[in-house]
Coordinates of C-alpha atoms and ligand atoms in Angstrom, one line a residue:
Chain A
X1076 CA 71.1 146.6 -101.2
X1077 CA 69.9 146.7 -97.6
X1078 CA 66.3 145.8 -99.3
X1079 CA 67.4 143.2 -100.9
X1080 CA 69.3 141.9 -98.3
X1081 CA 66.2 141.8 -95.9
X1082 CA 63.9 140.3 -99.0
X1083 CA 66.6 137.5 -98.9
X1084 CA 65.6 137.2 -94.9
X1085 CA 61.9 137.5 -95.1
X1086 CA 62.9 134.6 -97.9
X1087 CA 64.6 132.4 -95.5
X1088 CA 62.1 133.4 -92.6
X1089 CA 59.3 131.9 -94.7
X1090 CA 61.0 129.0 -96.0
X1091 CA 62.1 128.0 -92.4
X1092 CA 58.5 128.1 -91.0
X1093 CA 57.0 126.4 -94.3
X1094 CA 59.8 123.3 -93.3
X1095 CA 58.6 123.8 -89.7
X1096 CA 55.1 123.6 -90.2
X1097 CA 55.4 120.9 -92.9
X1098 CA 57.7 118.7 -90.4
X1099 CA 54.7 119.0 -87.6
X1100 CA 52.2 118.5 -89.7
X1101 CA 54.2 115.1 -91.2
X1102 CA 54.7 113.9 -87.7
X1103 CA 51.2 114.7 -86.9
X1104 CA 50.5 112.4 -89.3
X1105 CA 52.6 109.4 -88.4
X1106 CA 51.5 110.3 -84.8
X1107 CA 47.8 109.2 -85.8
X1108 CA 49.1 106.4 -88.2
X1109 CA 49.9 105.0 -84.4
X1110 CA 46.5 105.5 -83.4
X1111 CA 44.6 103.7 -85.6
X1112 CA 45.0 100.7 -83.7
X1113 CA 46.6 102.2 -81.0
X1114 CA 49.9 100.9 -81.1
X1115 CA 52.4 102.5 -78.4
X1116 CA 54.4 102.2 -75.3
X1117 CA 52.0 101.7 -72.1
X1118 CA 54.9 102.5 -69.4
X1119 CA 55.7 105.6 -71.2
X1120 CA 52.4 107.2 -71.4
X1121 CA 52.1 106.2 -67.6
X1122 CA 55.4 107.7 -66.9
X1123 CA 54.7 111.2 -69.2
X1124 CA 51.0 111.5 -67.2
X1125 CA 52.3 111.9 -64.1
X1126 CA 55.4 113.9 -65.0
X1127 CA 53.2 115.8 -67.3
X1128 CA 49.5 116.0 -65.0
X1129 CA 49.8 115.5 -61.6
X1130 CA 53.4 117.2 -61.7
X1131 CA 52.3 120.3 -62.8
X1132 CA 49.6 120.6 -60.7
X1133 CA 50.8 122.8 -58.0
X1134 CA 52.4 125.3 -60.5
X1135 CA 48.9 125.7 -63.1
X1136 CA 46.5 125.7 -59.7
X1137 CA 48.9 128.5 -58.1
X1138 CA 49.0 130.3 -62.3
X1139 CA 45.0 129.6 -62.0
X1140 CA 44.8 131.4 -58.7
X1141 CA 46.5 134.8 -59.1
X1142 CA 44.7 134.6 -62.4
X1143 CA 41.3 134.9 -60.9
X1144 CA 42.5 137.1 -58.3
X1145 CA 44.0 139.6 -61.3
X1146 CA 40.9 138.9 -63.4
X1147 CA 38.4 140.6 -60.4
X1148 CA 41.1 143.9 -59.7
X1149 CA 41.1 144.8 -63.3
X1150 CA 37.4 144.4 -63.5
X1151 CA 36.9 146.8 -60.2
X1152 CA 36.9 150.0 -62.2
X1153 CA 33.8 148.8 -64.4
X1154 CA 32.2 147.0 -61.8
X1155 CA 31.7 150.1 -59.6
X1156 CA 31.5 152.6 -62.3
X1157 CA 28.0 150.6 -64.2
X1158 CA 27.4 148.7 -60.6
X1159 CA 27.4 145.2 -61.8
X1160 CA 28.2 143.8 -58.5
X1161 CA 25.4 141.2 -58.9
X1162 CA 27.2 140.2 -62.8
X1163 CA 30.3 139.8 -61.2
X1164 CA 30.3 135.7 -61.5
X1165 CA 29.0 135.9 -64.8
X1166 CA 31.6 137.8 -66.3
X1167 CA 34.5 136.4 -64.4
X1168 CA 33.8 132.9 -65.3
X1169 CA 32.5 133.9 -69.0
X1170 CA 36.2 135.1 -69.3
X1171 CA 37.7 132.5 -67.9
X1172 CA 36.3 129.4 -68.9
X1173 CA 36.4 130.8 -72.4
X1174 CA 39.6 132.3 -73.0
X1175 CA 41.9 133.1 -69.8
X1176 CA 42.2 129.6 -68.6
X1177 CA 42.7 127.5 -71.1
X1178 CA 45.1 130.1 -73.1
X1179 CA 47.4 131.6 -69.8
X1180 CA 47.2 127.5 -68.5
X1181 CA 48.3 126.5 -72.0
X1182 CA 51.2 128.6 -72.6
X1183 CA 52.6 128.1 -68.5
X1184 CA 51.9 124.1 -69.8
X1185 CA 54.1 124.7 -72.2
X1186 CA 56.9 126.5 -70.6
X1187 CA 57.0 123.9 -68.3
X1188 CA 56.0 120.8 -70.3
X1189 CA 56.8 121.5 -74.0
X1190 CA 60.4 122.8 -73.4
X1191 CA 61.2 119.8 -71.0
X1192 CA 60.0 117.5 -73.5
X1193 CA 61.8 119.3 -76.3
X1194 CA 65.1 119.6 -74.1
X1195 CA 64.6 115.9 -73.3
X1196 CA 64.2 114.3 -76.9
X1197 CA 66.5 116.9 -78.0
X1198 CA 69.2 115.4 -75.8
X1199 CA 68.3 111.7 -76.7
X1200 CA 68.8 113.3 -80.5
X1201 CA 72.1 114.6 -80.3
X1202 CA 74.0 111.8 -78.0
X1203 CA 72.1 109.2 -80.8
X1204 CA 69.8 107.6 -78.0
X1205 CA 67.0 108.3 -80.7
X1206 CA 69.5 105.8 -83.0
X1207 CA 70.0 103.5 -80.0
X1208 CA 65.9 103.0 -80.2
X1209 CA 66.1 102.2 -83.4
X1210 CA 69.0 99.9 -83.8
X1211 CA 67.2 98.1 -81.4
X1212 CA 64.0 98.0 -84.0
X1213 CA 62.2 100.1 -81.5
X1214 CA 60.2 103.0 -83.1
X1215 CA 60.7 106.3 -81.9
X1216 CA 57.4 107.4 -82.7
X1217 CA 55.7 105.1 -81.0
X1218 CA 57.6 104.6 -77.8
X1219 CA 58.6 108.3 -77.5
X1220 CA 56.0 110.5 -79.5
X1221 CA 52.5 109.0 -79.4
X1222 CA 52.7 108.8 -75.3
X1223 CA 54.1 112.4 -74.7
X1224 CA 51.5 113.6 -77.3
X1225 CA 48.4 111.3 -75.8
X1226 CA 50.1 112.8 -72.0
X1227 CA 50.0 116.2 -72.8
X1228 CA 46.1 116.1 -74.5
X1229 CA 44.8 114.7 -71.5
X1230 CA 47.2 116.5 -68.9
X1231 CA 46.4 119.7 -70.6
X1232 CA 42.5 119.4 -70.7
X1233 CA 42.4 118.0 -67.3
X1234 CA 44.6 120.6 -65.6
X1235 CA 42.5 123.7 -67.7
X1236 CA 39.4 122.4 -66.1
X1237 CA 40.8 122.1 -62.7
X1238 CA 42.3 125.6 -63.4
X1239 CA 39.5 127.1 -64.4
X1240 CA 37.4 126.1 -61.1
X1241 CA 40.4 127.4 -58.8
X1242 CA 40.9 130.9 -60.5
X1243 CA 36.5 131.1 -60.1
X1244 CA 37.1 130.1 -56.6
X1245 CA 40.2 133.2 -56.2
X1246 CA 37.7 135.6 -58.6
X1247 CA 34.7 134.8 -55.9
X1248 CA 37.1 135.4 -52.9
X1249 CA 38.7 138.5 -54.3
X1250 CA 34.7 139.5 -55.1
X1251 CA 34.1 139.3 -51.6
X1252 CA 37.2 141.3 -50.5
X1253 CA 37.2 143.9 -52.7
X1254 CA 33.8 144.4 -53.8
X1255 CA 31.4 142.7 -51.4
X1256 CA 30.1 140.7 -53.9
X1257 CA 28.5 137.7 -51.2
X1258 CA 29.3 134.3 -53.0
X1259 CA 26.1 133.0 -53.0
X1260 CA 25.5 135.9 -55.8
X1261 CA 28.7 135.4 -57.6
X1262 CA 28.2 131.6 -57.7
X1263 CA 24.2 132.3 -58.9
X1264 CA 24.8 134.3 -61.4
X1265 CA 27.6 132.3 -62.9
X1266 CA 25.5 129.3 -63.0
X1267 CA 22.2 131.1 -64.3
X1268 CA 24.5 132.0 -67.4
X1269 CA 26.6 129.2 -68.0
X1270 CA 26.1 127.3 -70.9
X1271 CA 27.4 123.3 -71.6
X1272 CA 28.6 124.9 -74.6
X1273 CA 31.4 127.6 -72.4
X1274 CA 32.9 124.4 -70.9
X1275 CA 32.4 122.5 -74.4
X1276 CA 35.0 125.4 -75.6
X1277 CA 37.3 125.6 -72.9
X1278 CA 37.9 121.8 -73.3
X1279 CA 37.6 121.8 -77.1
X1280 CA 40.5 124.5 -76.9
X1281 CA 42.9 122.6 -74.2
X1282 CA 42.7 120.0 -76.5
X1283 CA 43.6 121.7 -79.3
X1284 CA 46.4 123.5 -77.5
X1285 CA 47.9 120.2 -75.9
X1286 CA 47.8 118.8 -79.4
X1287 CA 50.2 121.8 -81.0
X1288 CA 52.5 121.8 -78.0
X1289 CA 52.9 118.3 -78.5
X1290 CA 53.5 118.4 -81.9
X1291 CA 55.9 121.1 -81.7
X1292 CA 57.6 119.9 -78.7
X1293 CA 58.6 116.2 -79.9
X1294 CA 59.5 118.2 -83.5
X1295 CA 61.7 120.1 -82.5
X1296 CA 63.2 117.7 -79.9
X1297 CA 63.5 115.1 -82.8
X1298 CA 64.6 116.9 -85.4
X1299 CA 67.4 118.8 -82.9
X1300 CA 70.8 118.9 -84.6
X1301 CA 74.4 120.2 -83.3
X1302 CA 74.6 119.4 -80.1
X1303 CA 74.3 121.0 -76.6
X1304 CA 73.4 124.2 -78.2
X1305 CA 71.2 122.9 -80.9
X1306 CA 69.3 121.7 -77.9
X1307 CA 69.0 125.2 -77.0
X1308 CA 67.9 126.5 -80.0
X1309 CA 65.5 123.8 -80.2
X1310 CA 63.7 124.6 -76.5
X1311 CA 63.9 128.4 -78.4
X1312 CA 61.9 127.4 -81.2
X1313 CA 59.2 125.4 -79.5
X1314 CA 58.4 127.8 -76.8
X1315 CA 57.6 130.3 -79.1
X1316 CA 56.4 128.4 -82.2
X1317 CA 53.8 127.2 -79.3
X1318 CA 52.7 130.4 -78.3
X1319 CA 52.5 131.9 -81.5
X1320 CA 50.3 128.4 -82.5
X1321 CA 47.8 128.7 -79.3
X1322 CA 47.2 132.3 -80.1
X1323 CA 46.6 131.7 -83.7
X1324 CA 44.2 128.7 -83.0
X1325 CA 42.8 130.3 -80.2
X1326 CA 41.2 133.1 -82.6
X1327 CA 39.9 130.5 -85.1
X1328 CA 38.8 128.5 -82.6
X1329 CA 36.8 131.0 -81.0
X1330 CA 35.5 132.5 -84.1
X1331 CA 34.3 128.9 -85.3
X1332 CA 33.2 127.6 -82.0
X1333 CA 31.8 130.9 -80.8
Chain B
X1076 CA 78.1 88.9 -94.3
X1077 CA 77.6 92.8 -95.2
X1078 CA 77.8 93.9 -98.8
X1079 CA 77.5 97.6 -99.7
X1080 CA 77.5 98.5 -103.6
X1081 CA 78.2 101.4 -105.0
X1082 CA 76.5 103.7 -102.1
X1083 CA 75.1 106.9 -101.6
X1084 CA 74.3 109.0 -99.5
X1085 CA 74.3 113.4 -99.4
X1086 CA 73.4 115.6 -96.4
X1087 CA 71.4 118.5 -97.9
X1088 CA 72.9 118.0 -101.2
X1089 CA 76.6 117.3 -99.5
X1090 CA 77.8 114.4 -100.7
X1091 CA 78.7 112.0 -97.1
X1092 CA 79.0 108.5 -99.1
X1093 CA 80.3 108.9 -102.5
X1094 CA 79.8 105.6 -104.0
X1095 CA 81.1 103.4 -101.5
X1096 CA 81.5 99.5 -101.9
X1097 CA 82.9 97.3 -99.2
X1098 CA 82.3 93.8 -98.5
X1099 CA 82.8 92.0 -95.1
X1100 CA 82.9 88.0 -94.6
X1101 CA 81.6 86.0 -91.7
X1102 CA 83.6 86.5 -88.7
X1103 CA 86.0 88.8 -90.0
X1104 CA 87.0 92.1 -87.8
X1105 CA 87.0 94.9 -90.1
X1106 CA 89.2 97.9 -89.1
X1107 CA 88.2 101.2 -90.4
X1108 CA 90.5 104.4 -90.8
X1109 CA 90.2 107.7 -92.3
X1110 CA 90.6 111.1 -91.8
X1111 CA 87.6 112.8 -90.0
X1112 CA 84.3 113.9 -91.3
X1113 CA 85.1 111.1 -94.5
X1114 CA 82.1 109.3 -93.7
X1115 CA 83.2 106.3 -91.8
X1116 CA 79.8 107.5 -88.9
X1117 CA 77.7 107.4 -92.3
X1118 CA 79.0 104.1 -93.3
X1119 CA 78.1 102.3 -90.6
X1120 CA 74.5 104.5 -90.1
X1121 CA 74.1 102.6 -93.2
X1122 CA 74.8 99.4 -92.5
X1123 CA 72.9 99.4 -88.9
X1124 CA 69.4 100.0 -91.4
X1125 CA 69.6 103.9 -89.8
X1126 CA 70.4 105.2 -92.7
X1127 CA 68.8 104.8 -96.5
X1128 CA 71.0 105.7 -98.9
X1129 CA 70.1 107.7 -102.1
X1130 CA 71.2 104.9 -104.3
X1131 CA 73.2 102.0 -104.2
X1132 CA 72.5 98.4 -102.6
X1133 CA 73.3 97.4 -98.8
X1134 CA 73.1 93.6 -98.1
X1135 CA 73.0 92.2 -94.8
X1136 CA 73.1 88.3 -94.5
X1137 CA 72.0 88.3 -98.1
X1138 CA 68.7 90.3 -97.0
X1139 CA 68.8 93.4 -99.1
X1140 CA 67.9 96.5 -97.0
X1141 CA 65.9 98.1 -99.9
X1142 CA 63.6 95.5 -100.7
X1143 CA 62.9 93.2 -97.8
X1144 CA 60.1 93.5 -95.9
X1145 CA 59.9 95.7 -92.6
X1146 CA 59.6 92.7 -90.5
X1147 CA 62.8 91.2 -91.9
X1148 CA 64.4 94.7 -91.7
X1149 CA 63.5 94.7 -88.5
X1150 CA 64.7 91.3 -87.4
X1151 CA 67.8 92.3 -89.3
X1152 CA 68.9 95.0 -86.7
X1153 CA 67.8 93.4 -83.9
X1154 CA 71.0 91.0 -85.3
X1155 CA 73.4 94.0 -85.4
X1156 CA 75.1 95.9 -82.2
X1157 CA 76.0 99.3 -82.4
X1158 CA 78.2 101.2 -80.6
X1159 CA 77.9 104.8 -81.5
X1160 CA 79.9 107.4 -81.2
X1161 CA 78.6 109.7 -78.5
X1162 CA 77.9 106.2 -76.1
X1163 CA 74.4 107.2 -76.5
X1164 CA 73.8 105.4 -72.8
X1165 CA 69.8 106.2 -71.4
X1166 CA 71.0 109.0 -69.1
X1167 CA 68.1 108.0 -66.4
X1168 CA 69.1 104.2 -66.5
X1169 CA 71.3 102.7 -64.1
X1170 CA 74.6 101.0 -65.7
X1171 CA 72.7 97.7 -65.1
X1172 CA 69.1 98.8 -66.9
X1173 CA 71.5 100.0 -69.8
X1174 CA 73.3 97.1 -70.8
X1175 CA 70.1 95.1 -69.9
X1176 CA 67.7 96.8 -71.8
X1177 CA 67.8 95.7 -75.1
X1178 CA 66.8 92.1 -73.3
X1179 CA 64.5 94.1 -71.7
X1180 CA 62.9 95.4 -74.4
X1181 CA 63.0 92.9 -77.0
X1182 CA 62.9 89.9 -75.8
X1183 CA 60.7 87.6 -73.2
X1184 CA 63.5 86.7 -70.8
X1185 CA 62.6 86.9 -67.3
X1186 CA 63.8 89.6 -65.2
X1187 CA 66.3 87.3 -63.2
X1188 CA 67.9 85.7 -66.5
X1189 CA 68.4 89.0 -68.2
X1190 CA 70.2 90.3 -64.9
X1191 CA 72.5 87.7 -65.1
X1192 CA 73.1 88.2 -68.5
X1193 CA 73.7 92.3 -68.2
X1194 CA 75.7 91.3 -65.3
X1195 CA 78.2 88.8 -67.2
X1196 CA 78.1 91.4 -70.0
X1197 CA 79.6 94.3 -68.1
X1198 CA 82.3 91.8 -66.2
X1199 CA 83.3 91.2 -69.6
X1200 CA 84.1 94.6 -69.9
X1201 CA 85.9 94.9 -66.8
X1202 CA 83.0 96.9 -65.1
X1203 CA 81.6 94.8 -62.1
X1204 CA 80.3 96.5 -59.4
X1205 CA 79.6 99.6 -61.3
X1206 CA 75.8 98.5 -61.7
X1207 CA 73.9 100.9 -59.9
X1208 CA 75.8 104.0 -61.0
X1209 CA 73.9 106.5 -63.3
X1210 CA 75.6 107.1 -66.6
X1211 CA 77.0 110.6 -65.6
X1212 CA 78.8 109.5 -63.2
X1213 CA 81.2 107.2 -65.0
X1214 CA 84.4 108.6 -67.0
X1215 CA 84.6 108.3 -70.6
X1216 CA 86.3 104.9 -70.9
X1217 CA 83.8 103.7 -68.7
X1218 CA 80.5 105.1 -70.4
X1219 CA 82.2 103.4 -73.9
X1220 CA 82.8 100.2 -71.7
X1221 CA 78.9 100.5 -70.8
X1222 CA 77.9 101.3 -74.3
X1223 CA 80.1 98.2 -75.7
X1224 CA 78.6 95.5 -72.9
X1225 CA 74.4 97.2 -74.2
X1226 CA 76.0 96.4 -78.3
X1227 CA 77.2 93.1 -77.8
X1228 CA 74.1 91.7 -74.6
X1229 CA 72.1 90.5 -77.3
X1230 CA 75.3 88.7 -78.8
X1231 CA 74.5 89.7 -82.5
X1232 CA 76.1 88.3 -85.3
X1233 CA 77.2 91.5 -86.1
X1234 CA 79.0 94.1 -84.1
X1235 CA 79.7 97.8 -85.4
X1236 CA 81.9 100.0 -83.2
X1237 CA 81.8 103.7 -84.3
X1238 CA 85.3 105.0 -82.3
X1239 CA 84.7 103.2 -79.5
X1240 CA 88.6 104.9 -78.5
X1241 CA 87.9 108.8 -79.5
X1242 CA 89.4 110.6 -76.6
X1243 CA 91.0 108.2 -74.6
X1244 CA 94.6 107.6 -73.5
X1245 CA 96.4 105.0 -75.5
X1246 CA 96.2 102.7 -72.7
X1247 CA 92.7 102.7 -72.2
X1248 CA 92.1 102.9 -75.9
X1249 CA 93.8 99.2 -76.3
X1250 CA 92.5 98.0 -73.8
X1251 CA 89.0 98.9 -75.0
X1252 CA 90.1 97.2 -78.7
X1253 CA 91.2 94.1 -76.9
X1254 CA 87.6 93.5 -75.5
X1255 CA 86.1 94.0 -78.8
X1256 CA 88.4 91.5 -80.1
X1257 CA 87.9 89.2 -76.7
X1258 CA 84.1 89.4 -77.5
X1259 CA 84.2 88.6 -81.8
X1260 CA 86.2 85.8 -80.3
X1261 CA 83.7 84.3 -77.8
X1262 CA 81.0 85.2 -79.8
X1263 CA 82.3 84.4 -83.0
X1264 CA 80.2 87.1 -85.0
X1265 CA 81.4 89.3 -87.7
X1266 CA 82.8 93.1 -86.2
X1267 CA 83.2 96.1 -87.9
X1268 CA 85.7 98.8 -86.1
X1269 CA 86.1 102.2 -86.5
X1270 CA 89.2 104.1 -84.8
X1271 CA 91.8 106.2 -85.2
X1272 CA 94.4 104.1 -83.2
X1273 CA 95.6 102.6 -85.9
X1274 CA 98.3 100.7 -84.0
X1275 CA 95.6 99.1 -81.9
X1276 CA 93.7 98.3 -84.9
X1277 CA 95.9 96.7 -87.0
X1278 CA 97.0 94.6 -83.9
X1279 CA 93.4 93.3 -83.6
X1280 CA 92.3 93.6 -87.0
X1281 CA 92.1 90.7 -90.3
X1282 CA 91.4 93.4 -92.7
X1283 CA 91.8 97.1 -92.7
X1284 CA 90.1 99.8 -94.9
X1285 CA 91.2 103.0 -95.5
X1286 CA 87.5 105.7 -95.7
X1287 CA 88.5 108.8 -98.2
X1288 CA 86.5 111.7 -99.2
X1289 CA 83.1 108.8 -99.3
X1290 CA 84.6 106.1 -100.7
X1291 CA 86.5 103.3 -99.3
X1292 CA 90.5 103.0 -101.2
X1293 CA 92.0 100.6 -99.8
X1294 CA 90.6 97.4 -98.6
X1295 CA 93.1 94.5 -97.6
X1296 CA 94.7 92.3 -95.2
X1297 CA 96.4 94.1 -92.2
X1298 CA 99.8 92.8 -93.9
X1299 CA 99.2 94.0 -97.0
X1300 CA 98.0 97.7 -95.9
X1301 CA 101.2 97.8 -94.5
X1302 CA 103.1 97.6 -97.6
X1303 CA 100.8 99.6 -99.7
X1304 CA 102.6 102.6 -101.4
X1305 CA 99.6 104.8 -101.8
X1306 CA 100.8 108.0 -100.5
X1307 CA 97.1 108.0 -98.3
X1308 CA 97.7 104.9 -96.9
X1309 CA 101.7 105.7 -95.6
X1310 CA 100.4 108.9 -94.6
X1311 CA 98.1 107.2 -91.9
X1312 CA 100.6 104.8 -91.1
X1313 CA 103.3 107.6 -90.6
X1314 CA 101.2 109.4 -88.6
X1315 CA 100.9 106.4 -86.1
X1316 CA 104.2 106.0 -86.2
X1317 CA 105.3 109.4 -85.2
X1318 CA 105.6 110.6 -81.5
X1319 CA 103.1 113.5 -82.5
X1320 CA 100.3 112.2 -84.5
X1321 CA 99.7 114.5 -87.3
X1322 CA 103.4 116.0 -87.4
X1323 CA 104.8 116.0 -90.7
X1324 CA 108.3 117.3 -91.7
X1325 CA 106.9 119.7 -94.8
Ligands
ADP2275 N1 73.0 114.3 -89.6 C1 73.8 115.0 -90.5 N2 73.4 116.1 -91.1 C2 74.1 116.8 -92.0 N3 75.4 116.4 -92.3 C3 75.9 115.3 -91.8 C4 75.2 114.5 -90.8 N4 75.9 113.5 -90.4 C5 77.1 113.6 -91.1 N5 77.1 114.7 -91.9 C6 78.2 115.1 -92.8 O1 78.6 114.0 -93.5 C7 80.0 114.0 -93.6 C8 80.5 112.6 -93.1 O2 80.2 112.5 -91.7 P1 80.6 111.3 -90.8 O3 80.1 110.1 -91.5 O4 80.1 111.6 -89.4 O5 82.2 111.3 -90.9 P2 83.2 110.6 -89.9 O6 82.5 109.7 -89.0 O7 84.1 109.9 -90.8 O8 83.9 111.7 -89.2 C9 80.5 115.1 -92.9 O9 80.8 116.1 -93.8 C10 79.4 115.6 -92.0 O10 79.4 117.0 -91.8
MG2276 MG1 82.4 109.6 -86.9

């Protein structure tokens, strides 16, 4: 009985996600069907950049920082032990360029960004503001969707590469501090072993991430039912359906993209 | 004016609309009663072009919903105001930008004209010198006074009020019932009301119809809903009668 019963869950579980997945994918669709011309609300996406960029500026430069600082106190142990001190900028921008920044920047983005945006269509779902759009012949897709989603791409990859120059600036300080690494060596041997194709990455992933925390954000927030708590539920769903997404994509996408 | 045949429409495989015809002429104010959850929201989902119902025709101005093209489906709506039922104001809009936006939005106007416009709207509804107020601030009669003045701004030909009175006192409730009629007459377009004060709506009301389990039963002239013997029917009318709505002597 008790296996059944859970069979019957892992059944629900996987029909749930299937609809979930489907539903983003559908909307990523009409999302692109906007694209091509571009067709969508100017003001908006003007609006959703600066709530969305320059308003979470302060709080992904300050995540950047302690990142970079963290990075180079964990490293310590290795760094004395196989004296590396002269690697030291190699290996903490290799790291964070390529997979600290824009994964730890993507998931803060979308505690901050994704759930507002969920809790915010969400609300305009429940009270019918979504309906009072489209009584009034105005799509929902285009005036609500397409510049949150355009927003977050560009707010996203933006704010990864300013991230990811802040936490090399805390990793060199912190080098100096703890390790008297000198910055001219830090900042020589990062750029002797950087490649166009680290930074190609990092933005290549920020992208990607911005893209499934858009999509799952405006999902969820438009397809919110029952009321106050449905909105809830909904913030719920997209903070971790995001983070589960950015993980997933980040391994494929640095598998493929090496 | 507004022809549904034979409509419908399921939730998840729950029926909401069960076959539903109804028919409303130019310029009439339709009242609509029923019990909750009957589909009366549904209804007029449908006719506002929000809904597309599984089967079943929905005319509006002899432009069928199904088959016209998006552009006419488009101007269609642009032609209907709807009230709905939770107000659905723009929380981060002003009273003012509220009412004025669907000027704002859809139409040319310059900034000055459509002021003047969103102004007269909301002294229509008794509601000058609330412009700058944010929606949370306002009390529930107010916020369905708002919501009325942004349906009827672009003075459609067609006005649907989805309980424009749910949770008000009587008083404010009629009152709220008396505009709607104050602005079909002005406006001369064609209203459809839902409520549950049926007093109030069969005072403003030339027809009435009676919303059960999907499907409309009763359709008729407020006088001759009054006399009807169905035992639905007299119950709603009993109800409104009695000092307790809802109390019955069984
Ligand atoms: N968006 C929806 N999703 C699922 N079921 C719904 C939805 N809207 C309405 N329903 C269901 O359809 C039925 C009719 O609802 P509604 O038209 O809102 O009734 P009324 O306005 O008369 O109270 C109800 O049983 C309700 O639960
Ligand atoms: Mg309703």
């Amino acid at each position: 009985m008790g296996l059944k019963l859970s069979l019957i869950q892992v059944g629900h579980l996987i029909l749930l996600i299937s609809e979930q997945i489907g539903g983003a994918a559908i909307l990523l669709g009409q999302i692109f069907k906007r694209l091509i011309p571009p067709r969508f609300d100017a003001l908006e996406f003007r609006k959703c950049l600066f709530s969305m960029g320059y308003k979470s500026l302060s709080i992904m430069i300050a995540t950047a920082f302690v990142v970079g600082v963290i990075l180079v106190i964990q490293s310590f142990v290795f760094v004395e032990r196989y004296g590396m001190r002269s690697q030291l900028g190699w290996g903490a921008g290799f790291v964070i360029i390529r997979e600290l920044g824009p994964v730890l920047l993507a998931l803060m983005f979308s505690g901050r960004v994704g759930a507002f945006t969920t809790a915010e269509l969400g609300t305009m779902t429940v009270t019918e503001q979504v309906d009072g759009l489209r009584c009034l012949a105005i799509d929902p897709i285009s005036f609500l969707v397409v510049p949150r989603f355009l927003a977050m791409i560009i707010s996203l990859a933006s704010l990864t590469l300013i991230g990811n120059a802040v936490a090399l600036v805390s990793a060199s300080i912190m080098g100096e501090i703890m390790m008297d690494v000198d910055s001219h060596t830090f900042w020589s041997s990062l750029f002797s072993m950087l490649t166009a194709g680290d930074i190609f990455l990092s933005v290549t992933k920020s992208v990607l991430f911005g893209a499934i925390i858009a999509v799952n954000s405006c999902y969820f927030g438009l397809s919110t039912t029952g009321g106050a708590p449905g909105v809830g539920i909904a913030v719920n769903r997209t903070v971790v359906s995001s983070a589960v997404a950015v993980f997933v994509v980040d391994f494929f996408s640095t598998f493929v993209l090496g | 004016m507004i022809d549904l045949l034979d409509v419908r429409v399921s939730y998840s495989g729950q029926e909401a609309l069960d076959g539903l015809s109804l028919h409303v002429s130019k310029g009439a104010l339709l009242g609509v009663i029923g019990p909750g959850a009957c589909g009366k929201s549904t209804m007029c989902r449908v006719i506002a072009g929000l809904v597309q119902p599984d089967s079943g025709e929905v005319f509006v101005n002899r432009c069928n919903f199904r088959t016209c093209s998006r552009h006419e489906l488009q101007t269609m709506q642009r032609n209907i105001g709807v009230q709905f039922q939770n107000d659905a104001l723009f929380e981060h809009l002003s009273v003012l930008d509220n009412v004025a936006y669907p000027l704002t939005r859809l139409t040319a106007m310059a900034p000055s004209e459509i002021e003047g416009r969103a102004m007269e709207s909301l002294a229509t509804v008794g509601l000058a010198g609330f412009e700058n107020r944010l929606p949370n601030r306002l009390s529930g009669g107010q916020r369905r006074r708002v919501a009325l003045a942004r349906a009827c701004i672009t003075r459609p030909a067609i006005l649907i009020c989805d309980e424009p009175t749910a949770g008000l006192d009587p008083q404010t409730s009629r009152t709220i019932l008396d505009m709607i009629a104050g602005i079909r007459y002005q406006t001369k377009s064609t209203v459809v009301v839902v409520s549950s004060d049926v007093v109030g709506l069969f005072s403003i009301s030339s027809r009435i119809a009676l919303v059960w389990n999907g499907k409309i039963i009763e359709e008729d002239s407020t006088t001759v809903i009054r006399q009807s013997e169905r035992a639905e029917v007299q119950r709603f009318l009993d109800d409104a009668r009695l000092p307790f709505a809802g109390w019955t002597w069984d």
